[in-house]
Coordinates of N, CA, C and O in Angstrom, one line a residue:
M518 N -118.0 -11.3 -16.4 CA -117.3 -10.8 -17.5 C -118.3 -9.8 -18.2 O -119.4 -10.1 -18.4
K519 N -117.7 -8.7 -18.5 CA -118.5 -7.6 -19.2 C -118.4 -7.7 -20.7 O -117.4 -8.0 -21.2
A520 N -119.5 -7.2 -21.3 CA -119.5 -7.2 -22.8 C -118.4 -6.2 -23.3 O -117.8 -6.5 -24.4
S521 N -118.2 -5.1 -22.6 CA -117.2 -4.2 -23.1 C -115.8 -4.8 -23.1 O -115.0 -4.5 -23.9
E522 N -115.5 -5.6 -22.1 CA -114.2 -6.3 -22.1 C -114.1 -7.3 -23.3 O -113.0 -7.4 -23.9
L523 N -115.2 -7.9 -23.6 CA -115.2 -8.9 -24.7 C -115.0 -8.2 -26.1 O -114.4 -8.7 -27.0
R524 N -115.7 -7.0 -26.2 CA -115.6 -6.3 -27.5 C -114.2 -5.8 -27.8 O -113.8 -5.6 -28.9
A525 N -113.4 -5.6 -26.8 CA -112.0 -5.2 -26.9 C -111.1 -6.3 -27.4 O -110.0 -6.1 -27.9
K526 N -111.5 -7.6 -27.3 CA -110.7 -8.7 -27.7 C -110.8 -9.0 -29.2 O -111.9 -8.7 -29.8
E527 N -109.8 -9.7 -29.7 CA -109.8 -10.2 -31.1 C -110.7 -11.4 -31.2 O -110.8 -12.1 -30.2
P528 N -111.2 -11.8 -32.4 CA -112.0 -13.0 -32.6 C -111.2 -14.3 -32.2 O -111.8 -15.2 -31.6
A529 N -109.9 -14.3 -32.4 CA -109.1 -15.5 -32.0 C -109.2 -15.7 -30.4 O -109.3 -16.8 -29.9
E530 N -109.0 -14.5 -29.8 CA -109.1 -14.6 -28.3 C -110.5 -14.9 -27.8 O -110.6 -15.7 -26.8
L531 N -111.5 -14.5 -28.5 CA -112.8 -14.8 -28.1 C -113.1 -16.3 -28.3 O -113.8 -16.9 -27.5
N532 N -112.6 -16.9 -29.4 CA -112.8 -18.3 -29.6 C -112.1 -19.1 -28.5 O -112.7 -20.1 -28.0
K533 N -110.9 -18.7 -28.1 CA -110.2 -19.3 -27.0 C -111.0 -19.2 -25.7 O -111.2 -20.2 -24.9
E534 N -111.6 -18.0 -25.4 CA -112.4 -17.8 -24.2 C -113.6 -18.7 -24.3 O -114.0 -19.3 -23.3
L535 N -114.2 -18.8 -25.5 CA -115.4 -19.7 -25.6 C -115.1 -21.1 -25.3 O -115.9 -21.8 -24.6
I536 N -114.0 -21.6 -25.8 CA -113.6 -23.0 -25.5 C -113.4 -23.2 -24.0 O -113.9 -24.2 -23.4
E537 N -112.8 -22.2 -23.3 CA -112.5 -22.3 -21.9 C -113.9 -22.3 -21.1 O -114.1 -23.1 -20.2
L538 N -114.8 -21.5 -21.6 CA -116.1 -21.4 -20.9 C -116.9 -22.7 -21.1 O -117.6 -23.2 -20.2
L539 N -116.8 -23.3 -22.3 CA -117.5 -24.5 -22.6 C -117.0 -25.7 -21.7 O -117.7 -26.5 -21.2
K540 N -115.6 -25.7 -21.5 CA -115.0 -26.7 -20.6 C -115.5 -26.5 -19.2 O -115.8 -27.5 -18.5
A541 N -115.5 -25.2 -18.8 CA -116.0 -24.9 -17.4 C -117.4 -25.3 -17.2 O -117.8 -25.9 -16.2
Q542 N -118.3 -25.1 -18.2 CA -119.7 -25.5 -18.2 C -119.8 -27.0 -18.0 O -120.6 -27.5 -17.2
F543 N -119.0 -27.8 -18.8 CA -119.0 -29.2 -18.7 C -118.6 -29.7 -17.3 O -119.3 -30.6 -16.8
S544 N -117.6 -29.1 -16.8 CA -117.1 -29.4 -15.5 C -118.2 -29.2 -14.4 O -118.5 -30.0 -13.5
L545 N -118.9 -28.0 -14.5 CA -119.9 -27.7 -13.6 C -121.1 -28.7 -13.7 O -121.7 -29.1 -12.7
R546 N -121.4 -29.1 -15.0 CA -122.5 -30.0 -15.2 C -122.2 -31.4 -14.6 O -123.1 -32.0 -14.0
M547 N -121.0 -31.8 -14.7 CA -120.5 -33.0 -14.0 C -120.6 -33.0 -12.5 O -121.0 -33.9 -11.9
Q548 N -120.2 -31.8 -12.0 CA -120.3 -31.6 -10.5 C -121.8 -31.6 -10.1 O -122.1 -32.2 -9.0
L549 N -122.6 -31.1 -10.9 CA -124.1 -31.0 -10.5 C -124.6 -32.5 -10.6 O -125.4 -32.9 -9.7
A550 N -124.2 -33.3 -11.6 CA -124.7 -34.6 -11.7 C -124.2 -35.5 -10.6 O -125.0 -36.4 -10.1
T551 N -123.0 -35.2 -10.0 CA -122.5 -36.1 -9.0 C -122.8 -35.4 -7.6 O -122.2 -35.9 -6.6
Q552 N -123.6 -34.4 -7.6 CA -124.0 -33.7 -6.4 C -122.8 -33.1 -5.6 O -122.8 -33.1 -4.4
Q553 N -121.8 -32.6 -6.3 CA -120.6 -32.0 -5.7 C -120.7 -30.5 -5.9 O -119.8 -29.8 -5.4
L554 N -121.6 -29.9 -6.6 CA -121.7 -28.5 -6.9 C -122.3 -27.8 -5.7 O -123.5 -28.1 -5.3
N555 N -121.6 -26.9 -5.1 CA -122.1 -26.1 -4.0 C -122.9 -24.8 -4.4 O -123.9 -24.5 -3.8
N556 N -122.3 -24.2 -5.4 CA -122.9 -22.9 -5.8 C -123.6 -23.1 -7.2 O -122.9 -23.0 -8.2
H557 N -124.9 -23.3 -7.2 CA -125.6 -23.5 -8.4 C -125.7 -22.3 -9.3 O -125.9 -22.4 -10.5
A558 N -125.4 -21.1 -8.8 CA -125.5 -19.9 -9.6 C -124.3 -19.9 -10.6 O -124.4 -19.2 -11.6
Q559 N -123.2 -20.6 -10.3 CA -122.1 -20.6 -11.2 C -122.5 -21.1 -12.6 O -122.0 -20.6 -13.6
L560 N -123.4 -22.1 -12.6 CA -123.8 -22.7 -13.9 C -124.5 -21.7 -14.7 O -124.2 -21.6 -15.9
G561 N -125.4 -20.9 -14.2 CA -126.1 -19.9 -14.9 C -125.2 -18.7 -15.4 O -125.3 -18.2 -16.5
N562 N -124.2 -18.4 -14.5 CA -123.3 -17.3 -14.9 C -122.4 -17.8 -16.1 O -122.2 -17.0 -17.0
V563 N -121.9 -19.0 -16.1 CA -121.1 -19.5 -17.2 C -121.9 -19.6 -18.5 O -121.5 -19.2 -19.5
R564 N -123.2 -20.0 -18.3 CA -124.1 -20.0 -19.5 C -124.3 -18.6 -20.1 O -124.2 -18.5 -21.3
R565 N -124.5 -17.7 -19.3 CA -124.6 -16.3 -19.8 C -123.3 -15.8 -20.4 O -123.4 -15.0 -21.4
D566 N -122.2 -16.1 -19.8 CA -120.9 -15.7 -20.4 C -120.7 -16.3 -21.8 O -120.2 -15.7 -22.7
I567 N -121.1 -17.6 -21.9 CA -121.0 -18.2 -23.2 C -121.9 -17.5 -24.2 O -121.4 -17.2 -25.4
A568 N -123.1 -17.1 -23.8 CA -124.0 -16.4 -24.7 C -123.4 -15.0 -25.1 O -123.5 -14.6 -26.3
R569 N -122.8 -14.4 -24.2 CA -122.1 -13.1 -24.4 C -121.0 -13.2 -25.5 O -120.9 -12.4 -26.4
V570 N -120.2 -14.2 -25.3 CA -119.0 -14.4 -26.2 C -119.6 -14.7 -27.6 O -119.1 -14.2 -28.6
R571 N -120.5 -15.6 -27.7 CA -121.1 -16.0 -29.0 C -121.7 -14.8 -29.7 O -121.6 -14.6 -30.9
T572 N -122.4 -13.9 -28.9 CA -123.0 -12.7 -29.5 C -122.0 -11.8 -30.0 O -122.1 -11.2 -31.1
I573 N -120.9 -11.5 -29.3 CA -119.9 -10.6 -29.7 C -119.2 -11.2 -30.9 O -118.9 -10.4 -31.9
L574 N -118.9 -12.5 -31.0 CA -118.3 -13.1 -32.2 C -119.2 -12.9 -33.4 O -118.7 -12.6 -34.5
R575 N -120.5 -13.1 -33.2 CA -121.5 -12.9 -34.3 C -121.5 -11.4 -34.8 O -121.5 -11.2 -36.0
E576 N -121.4 -10.5 -33.8 CA -121.4 -9.1 -34.2 C -120.1 -8.8 -35.0 O -120.2 -8.0 -35.9
K577 N -119.0 -9.3 -34.5 CA -117.7 -9.0 -35.2 C -117.7 -9.7 -36.6 O -117.1 -9.1 -37.5
G578 N -118.4 -10.8 -36.7 CA -118.4 -11.5 -38.0 C -119.3 -10.7 -39.0 O -119.0 -10.6 -40.2
A579 N -120.4 -10.1 -38.5 CA -121.3 -9.3 -39.4 C -120.7 -8.0 -39.8 O -121.0 -7.4 -40.8
A580 N -119.8 -7.5 -38.9 CA -119.2 -6.2 -39.2 C -118.2 -6.3 -40.4 O -117.9 -5.3 -41.0
K581 N -117.7 -7.4 -40.7 CA -116.7 -7.6 -41.7 C -117.3 -7.7 -43.1 O -118.4 -7.9 -43.3

């Protein structure tokens, strides 16, 4: 997910995206704990996407 795509979204959409990413992160962590996770890079990618969404939300909040 690119930051330019996120900047085009409204804060409500970003909050929804953040919730979905947090659920995905939880699912990946559970897969890791039960040794069912094949692609460990997914965990890092989701973590970075969460950081991107939170950063954009903070930027939009400061702009108002």
